[in-house]
Short mmCIF file of C-alpha atoms in Angstrom, two decimals:
data_model
loop_
_atom_site.label_atom_id
_atom_site.label_comp_id
_atom_site.label_asym_id
_atom_site.label_seq_id
_atom_site.Cartn_x
_atom_site.Cartn_y
_atom_site.Cartn_z
CA MET A 16 -33.45 44.15 17.93
CA ASP A 17 -34.64 40.55 18.27
CA ARG A 18 -34.36 40.23 14.51
CA ASP A 19 -30.72 41.46 14.57
CA VAL A 20 -29.81 39.07 17.37
CA ALA A 21 -31.41 36.19 15.52
CA LEU A 22 -29.53 37.16 12.36
CA LEU A 23 -26.20 37.32 14.20
CA GLU A 24 -26.84 33.95 15.80
CA ALA A 25 -27.73 32.48 12.43
CA CYS A 26 -24.57 33.89 10.85
CA GLY A 27 -22.50 32.52 13.71
CA ARG A 28 -23.97 29.09 13.25
CA ARG A 29 -23.32 29.17 9.50
CA ALA A 30 -19.72 30.29 10.03
CA PHE A 31 -19.12 27.53 12.53
CA LEU A 32 -20.54 24.86 10.25
CA ARG A 33 -18.57 26.18 7.30
CA ASP A 34 -15.36 26.24 9.29
CA VAL A 35 -15.63 22.63 10.32
CA GLY A 36 -16.96 21.50 6.94
CA ALA A 37 -19.79 19.60 8.56
CA LEU A 38 -22.98 21.25 7.32
CA ALA A 39 -23.83 18.51 4.86
CA ALA A 40 -23.04 15.87 7.43
CA LEU A 41 -25.43 17.22 10.02
CA THR A 42 -28.58 17.88 7.99
CA ALA A 43 -29.93 14.46 7.04
CA LEU A 44 -29.20 12.35 10.12
CA PRO A 45 -31.70 11.83 12.92
CA ALA A 46 -31.04 14.09 15.91
CA HIS A 47 -29.66 11.24 18.02
CA ALA A 48 -27.32 9.88 15.32
CA ALA A 49 -24.45 12.25 16.12
CA ASP A 50 -24.34 10.76 19.64
CA PHE A 51 -23.09 7.43 18.27
CA PRO A 52 -19.64 6.95 16.74
CA VAL A 53 -19.10 5.59 13.24
CA ARG A 54 -17.18 2.34 13.71
CA ILE A 55 -14.88 1.41 10.82
CA GLY A 56 -13.00 -1.89 10.68
CA LEU A 57 -9.48 -2.15 9.27
CA THR A 58 -6.80 -4.81 8.96
CA PRO A 59 -3.06 -4.03 9.19
CA VAL A 60 -1.70 -1.65 6.55
CA PHE A 61 1.86 -1.26 5.37
CA LEU A 62 2.35 2.43 6.11
CA ASP A 63 5.31 3.20 8.36
CA ASP A 64 3.46 6.16 9.85
CA GLN A 65 0.24 4.19 10.27
CA MET A 66 -0.81 5.92 13.50
CA SER A 67 -0.17 9.36 12.01
CA PHE A 68 -2.13 8.51 8.89
CA LEU A 69 -5.08 7.01 10.74
CA SER A 70 -5.19 9.99 13.09
CA GLN A 71 -5.34 12.41 10.16
CA TRP A 72 -7.92 10.28 8.32
CA ARG A 73 -10.08 9.96 11.43
CA ARG A 74 -10.11 13.74 12.00
CA TRP A 75 -10.95 14.36 8.33
CA LEU A 76 -13.81 11.85 8.38
CA GLU A 77 -15.20 13.32 11.60
CA VAL A 78 -15.35 16.76 10.00
CA LYS A 79 -17.03 15.41 6.88
CA LEU A 80 -19.47 13.14 8.71
CA GLY A 81 -20.17 15.40 11.67
CA ARG A 82 -19.74 12.41 13.98
CA THR A 83 -17.07 10.73 16.05
CA VAL A 84 -15.15 8.09 14.09
CA VAL A 85 -13.57 5.04 15.70
CA PHE A 86 -11.18 2.82 13.77
CA VAL A 87 -11.32 -0.79 14.95
CA GLN A 88 -8.20 -2.65 13.88
CA ARG A 89 -7.93 -6.42 13.86
CA GLY A 90 -5.24 -8.81 12.66
CA SER A 91 -7.31 -10.75 10.14
CA TYR A 92 -10.16 -10.28 7.68
CA ARG A 93 -12.19 -12.93 9.50
CA GLU A 94 -12.19 -10.96 12.73
CA VAL A 95 -13.35 -7.83 10.91
CA ILE A 96 -16.08 -9.66 9.00
CA ASP A 97 -17.34 -11.29 12.21
CA LEU A 98 -17.61 -7.87 13.85
CA LEU A 99 -19.55 -6.57 10.85
CA ARG A 100 -21.93 -9.52 10.79
CA SER A 101 -22.62 -9.15 14.52
CA GLY A 102 -23.38 -5.44 14.14
CA LYS A 103 -20.35 -4.27 16.11
CA LEU A 104 -19.01 -2.35 13.11
CA ASP A 105 -20.77 -0.02 10.69
CA PHE A 106 -18.27 -0.15 7.83
CA ALA A 107 -15.05 -1.97 7.01
CA TRP A 108 -12.33 -2.05 4.38
CA VAL A 109 -12.09 -5.71 3.45
CA CYS A 110 -10.86 -7.99 0.69
CA GLY A 111 -12.99 -9.11 -2.26
CA TYR A 112 -12.84 -12.75 -1.15
CA PRO A 113 -14.67 -12.34 2.18
CA TYR A 114 -17.02 -9.89 0.47
CA VAL A 115 -18.21 -12.45 -2.07
CA ARG A 116 -18.44 -15.16 0.60
CA HIS A 117 -20.75 -12.99 2.71
CA ARG A 118 -22.30 -10.87 -0.03
CA GLN A 119 -25.86 -11.48 1.23
CA GLU A 120 -24.93 -10.08 4.65
CA LEU A 121 -23.00 -7.02 3.51
CA LYS A 122 -23.64 -3.91 1.46
CA LEU A 123 -21.10 -2.61 -1.04
CA VAL A 124 -20.18 1.00 -0.24
CA ALA A 125 -17.31 2.02 -2.50
CA VAL A 126 -14.32 0.64 -4.39
CA PRO A 127 -10.90 2.35 -4.54
CA LEU A 128 -9.27 3.35 -7.80
CA TRP A 129 -5.63 2.35 -8.17
CA ARG A 130 -3.81 3.61 -11.24
CA GLY A 131 -7.18 4.70 -12.59
CA GLU A 132 -8.90 1.32 -12.29
CA PRO A 133 -11.01 -0.42 -9.58
CA CYS A 134 -8.77 -3.46 -9.93
CA TYR A 135 -5.52 -4.95 -8.72
CA GLN A 136 -3.61 -8.22 -9.16
CA SER A 137 -2.15 -11.03 -7.12
CA TYR A 138 1.63 -11.30 -7.49
CA LEU A 139 3.45 -14.58 -7.01
CA ILE A 140 6.98 -13.91 -5.82
CA VAL A 141 10.22 -15.79 -5.13
CA PRO A 142 13.57 -14.70 -3.64
CA ALA A 143 15.48 -12.44 -6.02
CA ASP A 144 18.44 -14.79 -6.07
CA ASP A 145 16.23 -17.62 -7.34
CA ALA A 146 16.92 -17.22 -11.04
CA ARG A 147 15.37 -20.53 -12.10
CA THR A 148 11.76 -20.47 -10.90
CA THR A 149 9.37 -18.92 -13.43
CA THR A 150 5.97 -20.38 -12.51
CA LEU A 151 4.00 -21.45 -9.48
CA ALA A 152 4.09 -25.04 -10.75
CA GLU A 153 7.86 -25.08 -10.24
CA LEU A 154 7.41 -24.52 -6.48
CA ARG A 155 6.14 -28.05 -5.93
CA GLY A 156 7.50 -29.44 -2.66
CA LYS A 157 8.77 -26.02 -1.54
CA VAL A 158 7.77 -23.70 1.33
CA PHE A 159 5.09 -21.13 0.49
CA ALA A 160 3.90 -18.00 2.35
CA TYR A 161 0.25 -16.91 2.28
CA SER A 162 -0.96 -13.65 3.78
CA ASP A 163 -4.42 -14.45 5.20
CA PRO A 164 -6.84 -17.36 4.64
CA ASP A 165 -9.52 -14.85 3.61
CA SER A 166 -7.29 -12.91 1.22
CA ASN A 167 -8.03 -13.06 -2.49
CA SER A 168 -4.56 -12.12 -3.71
CA GLY A 169 -2.67 -13.69 -0.83
CA TYR A 170 -4.48 -17.04 -0.66
CA LEU A 171 -7.40 -17.68 -3.03
CA TYR A 172 -5.67 -16.90 -6.32
CA PRO A 173 -2.63 -19.20 -5.95
CA ARG A 174 -4.89 -22.03 -4.76
CA TYR A 175 -7.22 -21.41 -7.70
CA LEU A 176 -4.27 -21.46 -10.10
CA LEU A 177 -3.06 -24.79 -8.73
CA THR A 178 -6.59 -26.22 -8.90
CA THR A 179 -6.92 -25.29 -12.58
CA GLN A 180 -3.64 -27.10 -13.19
CA GLY A 181 -5.04 -30.28 -11.67
CA GLU A 182 -3.11 -29.94 -8.42
CA ASN A 183 -4.34 -30.24 -4.83
CA PRO A 184 -3.34 -27.00 -3.08
CA ASP A 185 -3.42 -28.72 0.31
CA ASN A 186 -0.49 -31.03 -0.44
CA PHE A 187 1.33 -29.29 -3.29
CA PHE A 188 3.84 -27.52 -1.02
CA SER A 189 6.00 -29.24 1.58
CA ARG A 190 4.88 -26.55 4.02
CA SER A 191 2.87 -23.34 3.94
CA PHE A 192 2.18 -20.70 6.54
CA PHE A 193 0.33 -17.42 7.04
CA THR A 194 2.10 -14.14 7.71
CA TRP A 195 -1.16 -12.17 8.36
CA ALA A 196 0.09 -9.20 6.35
CA HIS A 197 1.13 -8.74 2.72
CA ARG A 198 4.27 -6.85 3.66
CA LYS A 199 5.32 -9.78 5.84
CA VAL A 200 4.94 -12.11 2.83
CA VAL A 201 7.45 -9.93 1.00
CA GLU A 202 9.76 -9.98 4.00
CA ALA A 203 9.50 -13.77 4.44
CA VAL A 204 10.29 -14.43 0.78
CA GLY A 205 13.02 -11.80 0.72
CA ILE A 206 14.98 -13.52 3.48
CA ALA A 207 14.23 -16.98 2.02
CA LEU A 208 12.10 -18.01 4.97
CA ALA A 209 9.76 -19.10 2.19
CA ASP A 210 10.63 -20.26 -1.34
CA GLY A 211 7.63 -18.39 -2.72
CA GLY A 212 4.63 -16.36 -1.70
CA ALA A 213 1.44 -14.66 -2.82
CA VAL A 214 1.05 -10.94 -2.26
CA ASP A 215 -1.27 -8.07 -3.10
CA GLY A 216 0.20 -6.41 -6.20
CA TYR A 217 -0.79 -2.97 -4.94
CA VAL A 218 1.15 -3.54 -1.73
CA TRP A 219 4.20 -4.86 -3.61
CA GLU A 220 4.20 -1.91 -6.03
CA THR A 221 3.78 0.57 -3.19
CA LEU A 222 6.66 -1.02 -1.30
CA VAL A 223 8.73 -0.56 -4.47
CA GLU A 224 8.29 3.19 -3.91
CA LEU A 225 8.54 3.28 -0.13
CA HIS A 226 10.87 0.37 0.67
CA PRO A 227 12.73 -0.75 -2.44
CA ASP A 228 15.15 -2.64 -0.19
CA LEU A 229 12.33 -5.09 0.61
CA THR A 230 11.04 -5.68 -2.90
CA ARG A 231 14.56 -5.76 -4.32
CA SER A 232 15.02 -9.02 -2.42
CA THR A 233 12.08 -10.60 -4.28
CA ARG A 234 11.10 -11.25 -7.88
CA VAL A 235 7.63 -11.45 -9.41
CA ILE A 236 7.16 -14.65 -11.43
CA GLU A 237 3.43 -14.50 -12.21
CA ARG A 238 0.58 -12.01 -12.05
CA SER A 239 -3.13 -12.74 -11.90
CA PRO A 240 -5.66 -11.16 -14.26
CA PRO A 241 -7.17 -7.87 -12.98
CA LEU A 242 -9.55 -8.53 -10.07
CA GLY A 243 -11.94 -6.32 -8.10
CA TYR A 244 -10.04 -4.07 -5.67
CA PRO A 245 -10.68 -4.63 -1.93
CA PRO A 246 -13.87 -2.67 -1.22
CA PHE A 247 -15.46 -0.73 1.60
CA VAL A 248 -18.56 -2.56 2.81
CA ALA A 249 -21.28 -1.95 5.41
CA ARG A 250 -23.28 -4.14 7.75
CA SER A 251 -26.52 -5.33 6.20
CA ASP A 252 -28.85 -3.26 8.39
CA ILE A 253 -27.03 0.05 8.07
CA PRO A 254 -29.59 2.86 7.63
CA ALA A 255 -29.74 4.03 4.03
CA VAL A 256 -29.00 7.65 4.95
CA GLU A 257 -25.82 6.65 6.83
CA LEU A 258 -24.61 4.46 3.98
CA ALA A 259 -25.24 7.22 1.45
CA ARG A 260 -23.45 9.79 3.61
CA PHE A 261 -20.35 7.65 4.13
CA ARG A 262 -20.26 6.68 0.46
CA GLY A 263 -20.53 10.33 -0.53
CA VAL A 264 -17.62 11.30 1.70
CA LEU A 265 -15.41 8.59 0.15
CA LEU A 266 -16.42 9.55 -3.39
CA ASP A 267 -15.62 13.21 -2.69
CA MET A 268 -12.12 12.56 -1.33
CA ALA A 269 -10.54 13.22 -4.73
CA VAL A 270 -11.99 16.75 -4.92
CA ASP A 271 -11.00 17.76 -1.39
CA PRO A 272 -7.43 19.05 -0.80
CA GLU A 273 -6.88 17.12 2.43
CA GLY A 274 -8.75 14.14 1.02
CA MET A 275 -6.36 14.18 -1.94
CA ASP A 276 -3.40 14.22 0.44
CA LEU A 277 -4.79 11.17 2.24
CA LEU A 278 -5.33 9.38 -1.07
CA HIS A 279 -1.78 10.23 -2.14
CA ARG A 280 -0.44 8.69 1.05
CA LEU A 281 -2.43 5.56 0.19
CA ARG A 282 -1.23 5.70 -3.45
CA LEU A 283 -4.88 5.68 -4.56
CA ASP A 284 -6.70 7.89 -7.08
CA GLY A 285 -10.10 7.98 -5.39
CA PHE A 286 -13.25 5.91 -4.91
CA ILE A 287 -16.19 4.92 -7.11
CA PRO A 288 -19.54 3.38 -6.05
CA GLY A 289 -18.61 0.09 -7.70
CA LYS A 290 -20.93 -2.76 -8.64
CA PRO A 291 -21.15 -6.24 -7.12
CA GLU A 292 -20.42 -7.66 -10.59
CA LEU A 293 -16.88 -6.34 -10.26
CA PHE A 294 -16.21 -9.25 -7.90
CA ASP A 295 -17.83 -12.01 -9.96
CA GLU A 296 -14.46 -13.39 -11.07
CA ILE A 297 -13.39 -13.74 -7.44
CA ALA A 298 -16.66 -15.54 -6.71
CA ARG A 299 -16.03 -17.87 -9.64
CA MET A 300 -12.52 -18.66 -8.39
CA ALA A 301 -13.83 -19.33 -4.89
CA ALA A 302 -16.46 -21.73 -6.25
CA ARG A 303 -13.85 -23.56 -8.34
CA VAL A 304 -11.48 -24.01 -5.40
CA LYS A 305 -14.31 -25.22 -3.17
CA ASN A 306 -15.67 -27.56 -5.83
CA PRO A 307 -12.74 -28.58 -8.08
#
C-alpha cells in the first residue's frame, strides 16, 4: 500500500514537472536558488507590442528556468551596465561596445543569430529626399543623430569612420544629439530633424518589415563591415551553474515551438555560445577612437 502511494506521488510529481517544462531547471540549482528571481536587464526595443512580448518571454523563461524572472528596463546601456557591475542584475542584453569596455567585469553568455550570422552592421542614413549625400564625409557641418553614447552601431562606428578619415568627430558636425533608441534615430532623420544618423542595421531592416512608412522616409548611404551582434552577458560573479542554465535555455530556443515564436517576433534565428573574439573588431575601433 505504502509502495503504491509512493508510486502515485512520484508519478504526480513527474507529470507536474513535465507539464510545466521545468524538470531540467530544478535539478542542478541549490535548494534556495528558486527563492530568488533571475534579474535580466534590457534597454528599449522597437516592438509595438513590447509589453505583450516581454510578458510572453518572461513566462516562457520562468518555465524553462524554474524560477521567477524579472525584466529590468532602463533607458540607456550605461544604466544597465552599472546595474550589472554592482550585482543588481544577473544577466543583460547589451551592445558589443559596452561589453568590450567592461569585458573583464562581465561574462559572455550567448550571441543572437540574425540572418544566420552572429553579426550585424551599422547603417548611416539620411532623409530620403536628400538625393545628393552619398557618404558620411559629405555631412560635414550638418546635424547628426546618434542613438546612445555606448552604442556600437549608433555611436562608435560613425566616430571611428570619421577618425580614420582624419576628422575630429567632436567638431565635424554643427550639432549632434542622442535619441536613446535606434527607432528614434530613424524617426528623427525621416522628418529631417537631423541631416543624418547612425542606426543599428538590424533595427532598420526590421522596421522595413514592420513600419515601412518610417524607413521609406530615410535612405542608407553607408554600411559598416559585419560586427559582433549585441550579446547577452552576465555579472562577473554569477555562479557557473546559473550561467550554464541560462545559456542552455537561450541556445535551445530554436528547437522549442514557443521559443521559435519568440525568436520570430524578434526576427532572430537563435543563439550561439559565441566567443569573445567575435567582438575584437569593436574593441579595435574603440581603441582607435580613444587614441587617434
